[in-house]
Coordinates of C-alpha atoms in Angstrom, one line a residue:
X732 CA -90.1 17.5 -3.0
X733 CA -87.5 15.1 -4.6
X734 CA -86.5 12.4 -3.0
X735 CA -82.6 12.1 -2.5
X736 CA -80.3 9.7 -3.4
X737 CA -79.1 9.4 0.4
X738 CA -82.5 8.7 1.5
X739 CA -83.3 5.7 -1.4
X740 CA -80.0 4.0 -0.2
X741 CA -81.1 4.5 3.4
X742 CA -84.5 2.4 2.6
X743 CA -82.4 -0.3 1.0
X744 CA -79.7 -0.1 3.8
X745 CA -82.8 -0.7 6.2
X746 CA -84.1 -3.6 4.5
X747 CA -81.0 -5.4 4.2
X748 CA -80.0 -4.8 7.9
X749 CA -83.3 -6.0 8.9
X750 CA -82.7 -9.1 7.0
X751 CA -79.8 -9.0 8.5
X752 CA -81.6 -8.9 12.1
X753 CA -84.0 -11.3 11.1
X754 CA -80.9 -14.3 9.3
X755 CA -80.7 -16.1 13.0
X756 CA -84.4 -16.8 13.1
X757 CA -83.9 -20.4 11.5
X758 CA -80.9 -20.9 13.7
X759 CA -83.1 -19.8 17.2
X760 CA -85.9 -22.0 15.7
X761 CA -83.8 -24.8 16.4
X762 CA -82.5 -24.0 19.4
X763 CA -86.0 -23.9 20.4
X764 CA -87.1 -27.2 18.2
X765 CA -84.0 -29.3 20.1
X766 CA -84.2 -26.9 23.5
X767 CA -80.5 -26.9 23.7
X768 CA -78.1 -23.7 22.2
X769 CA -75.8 -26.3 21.2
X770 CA -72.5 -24.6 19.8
X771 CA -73.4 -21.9 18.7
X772 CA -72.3 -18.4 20.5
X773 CA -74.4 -15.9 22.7
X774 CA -72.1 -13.2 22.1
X775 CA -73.0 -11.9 18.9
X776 CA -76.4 -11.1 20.1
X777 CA -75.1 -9.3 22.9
X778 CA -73.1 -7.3 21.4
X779 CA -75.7 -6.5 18.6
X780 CA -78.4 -5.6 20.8
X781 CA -75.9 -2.8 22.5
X782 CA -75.1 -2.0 19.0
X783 CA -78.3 -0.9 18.0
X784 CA -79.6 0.3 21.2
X785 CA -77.0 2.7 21.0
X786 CA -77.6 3.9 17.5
X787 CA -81.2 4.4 17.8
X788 CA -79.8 6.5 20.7
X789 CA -77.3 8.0 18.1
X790 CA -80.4 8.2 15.9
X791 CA -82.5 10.8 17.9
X792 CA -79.7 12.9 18.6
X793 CA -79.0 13.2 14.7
X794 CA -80.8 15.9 12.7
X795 CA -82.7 14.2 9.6
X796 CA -81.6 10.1 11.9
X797 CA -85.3 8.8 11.4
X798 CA -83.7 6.0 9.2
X799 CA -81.3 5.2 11.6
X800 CA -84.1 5.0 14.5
X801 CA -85.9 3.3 12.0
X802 CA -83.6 0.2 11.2
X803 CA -81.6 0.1 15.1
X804 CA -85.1 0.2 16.6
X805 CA -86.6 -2.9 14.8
X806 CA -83.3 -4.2 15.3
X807 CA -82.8 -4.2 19.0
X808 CA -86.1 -5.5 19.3
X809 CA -85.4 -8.6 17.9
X810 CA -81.7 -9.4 19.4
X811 CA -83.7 -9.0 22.5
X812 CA -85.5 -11.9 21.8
X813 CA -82.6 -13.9 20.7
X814 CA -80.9 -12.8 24.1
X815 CA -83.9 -13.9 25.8
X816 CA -84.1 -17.6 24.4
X817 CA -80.4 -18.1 23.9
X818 CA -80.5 -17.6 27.8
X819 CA -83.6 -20.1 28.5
X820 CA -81.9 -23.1 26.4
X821 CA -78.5 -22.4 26.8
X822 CA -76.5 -24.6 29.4
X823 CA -76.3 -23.5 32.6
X824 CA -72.4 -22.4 32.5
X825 CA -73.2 -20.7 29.1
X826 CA -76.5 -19.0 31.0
X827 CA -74.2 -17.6 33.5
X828 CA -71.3 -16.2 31.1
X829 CA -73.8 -14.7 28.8
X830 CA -76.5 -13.1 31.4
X831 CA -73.3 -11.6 33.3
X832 CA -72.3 -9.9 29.8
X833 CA -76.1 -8.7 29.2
X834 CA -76.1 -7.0 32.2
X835 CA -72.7 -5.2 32.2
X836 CA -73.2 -4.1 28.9
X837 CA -76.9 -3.8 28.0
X838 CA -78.7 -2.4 31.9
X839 CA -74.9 -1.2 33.6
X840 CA -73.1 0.2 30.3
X841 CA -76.0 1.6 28.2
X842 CA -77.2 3.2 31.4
X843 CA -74.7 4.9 31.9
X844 CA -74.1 6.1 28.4
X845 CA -77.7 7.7 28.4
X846 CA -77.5 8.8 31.6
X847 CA -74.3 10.7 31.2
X848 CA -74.9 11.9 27.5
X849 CA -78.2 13.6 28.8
X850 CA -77.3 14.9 32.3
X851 CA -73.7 15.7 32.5
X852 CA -72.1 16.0 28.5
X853 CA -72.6 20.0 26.9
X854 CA -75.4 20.0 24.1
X855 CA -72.5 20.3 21.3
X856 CA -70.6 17.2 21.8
X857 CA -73.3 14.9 22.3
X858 CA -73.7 13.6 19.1
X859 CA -69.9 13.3 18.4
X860 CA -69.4 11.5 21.8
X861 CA -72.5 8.8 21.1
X862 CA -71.0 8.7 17.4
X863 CA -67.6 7.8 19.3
X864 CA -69.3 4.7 21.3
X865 CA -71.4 3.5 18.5
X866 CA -68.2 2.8 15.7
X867 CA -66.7 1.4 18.0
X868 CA -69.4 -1.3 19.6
X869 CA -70.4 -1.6 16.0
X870 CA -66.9 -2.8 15.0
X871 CA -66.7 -5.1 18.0
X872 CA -70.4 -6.3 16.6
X873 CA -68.6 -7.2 12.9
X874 CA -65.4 -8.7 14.8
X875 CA -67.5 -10.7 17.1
X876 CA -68.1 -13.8 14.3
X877 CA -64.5 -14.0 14.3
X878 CA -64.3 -16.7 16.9
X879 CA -66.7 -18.7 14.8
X880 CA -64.8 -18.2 11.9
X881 CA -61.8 -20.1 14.1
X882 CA -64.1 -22.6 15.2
X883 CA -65.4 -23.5 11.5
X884 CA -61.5 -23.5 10.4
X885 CA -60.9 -25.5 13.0
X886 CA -63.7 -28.2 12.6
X887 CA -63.7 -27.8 9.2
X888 CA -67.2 -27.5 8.8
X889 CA -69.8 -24.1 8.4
X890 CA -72.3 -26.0 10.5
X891 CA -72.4 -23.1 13.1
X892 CA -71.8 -20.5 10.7
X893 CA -75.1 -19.6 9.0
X894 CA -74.4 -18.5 5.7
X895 CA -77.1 -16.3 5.0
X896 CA -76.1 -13.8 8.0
X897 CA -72.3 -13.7 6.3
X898 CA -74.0 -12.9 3.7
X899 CA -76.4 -10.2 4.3
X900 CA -73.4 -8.3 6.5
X901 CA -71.5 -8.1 3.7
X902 CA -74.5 -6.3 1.9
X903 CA -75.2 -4.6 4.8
X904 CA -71.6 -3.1 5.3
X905 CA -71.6 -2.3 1.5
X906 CA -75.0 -0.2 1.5
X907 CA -74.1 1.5 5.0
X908 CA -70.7 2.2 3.6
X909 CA -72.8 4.4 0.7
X910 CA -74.7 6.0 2.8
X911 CA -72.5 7.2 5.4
X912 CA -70.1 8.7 1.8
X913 CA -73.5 10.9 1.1
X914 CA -74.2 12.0 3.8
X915 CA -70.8 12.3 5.0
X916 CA -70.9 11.1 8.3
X917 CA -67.8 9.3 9.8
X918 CA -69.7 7.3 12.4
X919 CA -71.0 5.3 9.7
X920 CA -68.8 5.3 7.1
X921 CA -65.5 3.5 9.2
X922 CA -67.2 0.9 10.9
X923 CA -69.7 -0.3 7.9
X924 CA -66.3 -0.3 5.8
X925 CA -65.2 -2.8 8.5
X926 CA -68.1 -5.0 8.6
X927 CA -68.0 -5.2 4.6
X928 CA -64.2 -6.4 4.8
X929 CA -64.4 -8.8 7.3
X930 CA -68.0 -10.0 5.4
X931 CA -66.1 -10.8 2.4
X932 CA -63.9 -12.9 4.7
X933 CA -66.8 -14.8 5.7
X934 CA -68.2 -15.6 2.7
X935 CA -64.4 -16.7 1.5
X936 CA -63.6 -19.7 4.7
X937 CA -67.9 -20.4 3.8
X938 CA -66.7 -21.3 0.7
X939 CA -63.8 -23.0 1.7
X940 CA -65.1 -24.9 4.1
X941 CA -68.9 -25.9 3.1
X942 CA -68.2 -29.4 1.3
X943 CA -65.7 -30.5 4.1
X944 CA -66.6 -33.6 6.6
X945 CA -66.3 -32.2 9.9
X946 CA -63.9 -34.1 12.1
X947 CA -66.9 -34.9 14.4
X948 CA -68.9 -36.6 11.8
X949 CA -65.5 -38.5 10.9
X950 CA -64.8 -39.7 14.3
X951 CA -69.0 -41.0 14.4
X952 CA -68.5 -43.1 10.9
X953 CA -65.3 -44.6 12.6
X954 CA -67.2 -45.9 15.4
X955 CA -71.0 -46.4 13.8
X956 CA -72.4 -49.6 14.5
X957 CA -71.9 -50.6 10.9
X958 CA -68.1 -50.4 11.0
X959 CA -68.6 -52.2 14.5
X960 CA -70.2 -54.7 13.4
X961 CA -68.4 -55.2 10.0
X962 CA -65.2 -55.7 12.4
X963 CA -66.8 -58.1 14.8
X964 CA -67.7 -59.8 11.9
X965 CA -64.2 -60.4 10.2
X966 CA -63.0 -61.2 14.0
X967 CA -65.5 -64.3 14.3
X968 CA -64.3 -65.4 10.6
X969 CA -60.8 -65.6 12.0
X970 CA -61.7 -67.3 14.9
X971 CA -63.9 -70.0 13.2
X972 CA -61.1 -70.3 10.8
X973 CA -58.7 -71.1 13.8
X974 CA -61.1 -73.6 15.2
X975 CA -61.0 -75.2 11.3
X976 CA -57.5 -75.6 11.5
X977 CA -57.3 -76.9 15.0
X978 CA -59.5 -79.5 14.3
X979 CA -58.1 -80.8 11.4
X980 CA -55.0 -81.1 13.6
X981 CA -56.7 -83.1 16.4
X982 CA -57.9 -85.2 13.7
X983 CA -54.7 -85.5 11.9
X984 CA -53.5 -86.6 15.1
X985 CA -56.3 -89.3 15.3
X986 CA -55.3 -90.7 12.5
X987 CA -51.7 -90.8 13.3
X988 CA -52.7 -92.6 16.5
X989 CA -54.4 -95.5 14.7
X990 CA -50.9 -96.3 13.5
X991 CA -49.6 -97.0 17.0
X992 CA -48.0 -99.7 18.5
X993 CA -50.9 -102.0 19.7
X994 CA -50.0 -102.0 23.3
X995 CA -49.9 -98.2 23.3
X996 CA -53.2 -98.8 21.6
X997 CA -54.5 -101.3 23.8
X998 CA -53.8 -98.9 26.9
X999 CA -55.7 -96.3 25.2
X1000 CA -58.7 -98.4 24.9
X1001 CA -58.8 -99.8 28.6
X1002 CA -58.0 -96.3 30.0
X1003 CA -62.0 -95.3 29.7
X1004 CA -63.2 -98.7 32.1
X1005 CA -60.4 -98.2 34.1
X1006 CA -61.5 -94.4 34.9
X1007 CA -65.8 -95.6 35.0
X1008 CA -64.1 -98.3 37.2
X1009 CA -62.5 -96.1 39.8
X1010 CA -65.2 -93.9 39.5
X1011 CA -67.4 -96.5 40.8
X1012 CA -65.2 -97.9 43.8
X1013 CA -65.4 -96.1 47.5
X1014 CA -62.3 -94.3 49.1
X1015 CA -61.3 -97.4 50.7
X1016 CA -61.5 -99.3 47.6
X1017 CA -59.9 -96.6 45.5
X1018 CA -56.8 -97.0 47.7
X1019 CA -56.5 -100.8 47.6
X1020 CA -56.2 -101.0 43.9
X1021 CA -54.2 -98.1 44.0
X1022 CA -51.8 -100.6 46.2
X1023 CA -52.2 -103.5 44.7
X1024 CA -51.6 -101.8 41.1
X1025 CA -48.4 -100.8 42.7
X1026 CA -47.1 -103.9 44.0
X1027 CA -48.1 -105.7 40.7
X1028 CA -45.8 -103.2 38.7
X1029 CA -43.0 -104.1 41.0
X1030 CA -43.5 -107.3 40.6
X1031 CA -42.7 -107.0 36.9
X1032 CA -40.0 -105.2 37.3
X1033 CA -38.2 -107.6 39.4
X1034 CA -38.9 -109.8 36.4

């Protein structure tokens, strides 16, 4: 039997979306390696791991779907993990958020998706009402990088945006996009169409944005201990500078007081044994001099 053409773009569609899967293993490796999610998102993964739950779901309703069980299956698997250690090492506001939004949309709302596409939806709309629910979680899952693409624009750095995942959505969306135009099927076709727009816009702010200096980096050179130090450094040279200059002026002022008038001088030169002298003399003592000074001077000036 030959094989179609559908079916060899549906192997290379699955290896590239399992790539795809598999891009945030560096990024979870250091998550683990520093314990701590840092800034990167939980969402994405969320979203994902709905995404393909929902088309392996898709998958086994669809006649001829074992490539689409194939791919979502592995798939789900790992964003399962990446749930499960984004909410061990992520902060505990972040824990919160992100468990909440794993449990309303991966137990409560894939629950009830299965629950009422088996027990209460008629055997001929099933597929078309999974179909329905898996474009559109699937175009959520390609719109969900957005808000990292705002936080790289605003940072001006691709630190948090891995560029390898940007990359292999782009391919992904392209191969998908293929596919679903073979085999005609809508589902596919309009969301993967999405994702390979929206990839391109990735790639293009990745490209924009890879050589910048992210502001935070910036701010750290401003204040390293280098630049500290380099300032503290000129601060001290000004300051032993102003000590120069004053004291060349206190000796420039010496030297003007050698030209004195000699009494002036004279006083200068008795102050000193006058201060050791009343220094050495008790309170009592103190105060006689200090009267007898006193009537001495008037005594001169009644001369």
């Amino acid at each position: 039997m030959a094989v179609s053409s559908s079916f060899i773009v549906g192997l290379i569609g699955n290896f590239i979306s399992i790539l795809v899967f598999a891009s945030p293993i560096k990024t979870f490796c250091r998550v683990v390696k520093k314990k701590s999610t840092e800034n990167f998102k939980g969402i994405p993964y969320v979203t994902t791991l709905l995404c393909t739950s929902l088309w392996t779901f898709y998958g086994f309703l669809k006649p001829d779907g074992i490539l689409i069980i194939t791919v979502n299956a592995a798939g789900a698997t790992l964003q399962l993990i990446y749930v499960t250690l984004f909410l061990i090492y992520a902060p505990k506001d972040k824990k919160i958020e992100i468990g909440k939004l794993a449990a309303i949309l991966n137990a409560g709302f894939l629950g009830f998706v299965l629950a009422s596409t088996l027990l209460a939806i008629r055997e001929d709309i099933k597929l078309t009402f999974v179909g329905f629910l898996c474009a559109a979680v699937t175009i959520g899952m390609y719109t969900a990088p957005l808000s990292i693409m705002g936080m790289v624009i605003k940072m001006k750095s691709v630190e948090y945006m891995p560029f390898w995942l940007s990359f292999f959505l782009l391919l992904n969306g392209g191969v998908w996009s293929i596919y679903a135009v073979l085999v005609k099927d809508f589902f596919i076709g309009v969301p993967n169409a999405i994702g390979f727009i929206l990839g391109s816009g990735q790639l293009v702010i990745y490209l924009m944005y890879r050589n910048k200096t992210p502001r935070s980096t910036a701010t750290k050179e401003e204040e390293s201990p280098d630049t500290l130090v380099k300032e503290r450094g000129v601060e001290m040279q000004m300051q032993e500078n102003g000590e120069d200059e004053e004291n060349n002026l206190n000796d420039r002022n010496l030297e003007k007081g050698q030209s004195l008038p000699k009494p002036f001088k004279t006083r200068l030169n008795v102050l000193p044994q006058k201060i050791v002298k009343a220094l050495s003399l008790n309170a009592n003592e103190l105060q006689s001099s200090w009267a007898f000074a006193d009537d001495l001077e008037n005594a001169k000036n009644r001369h």
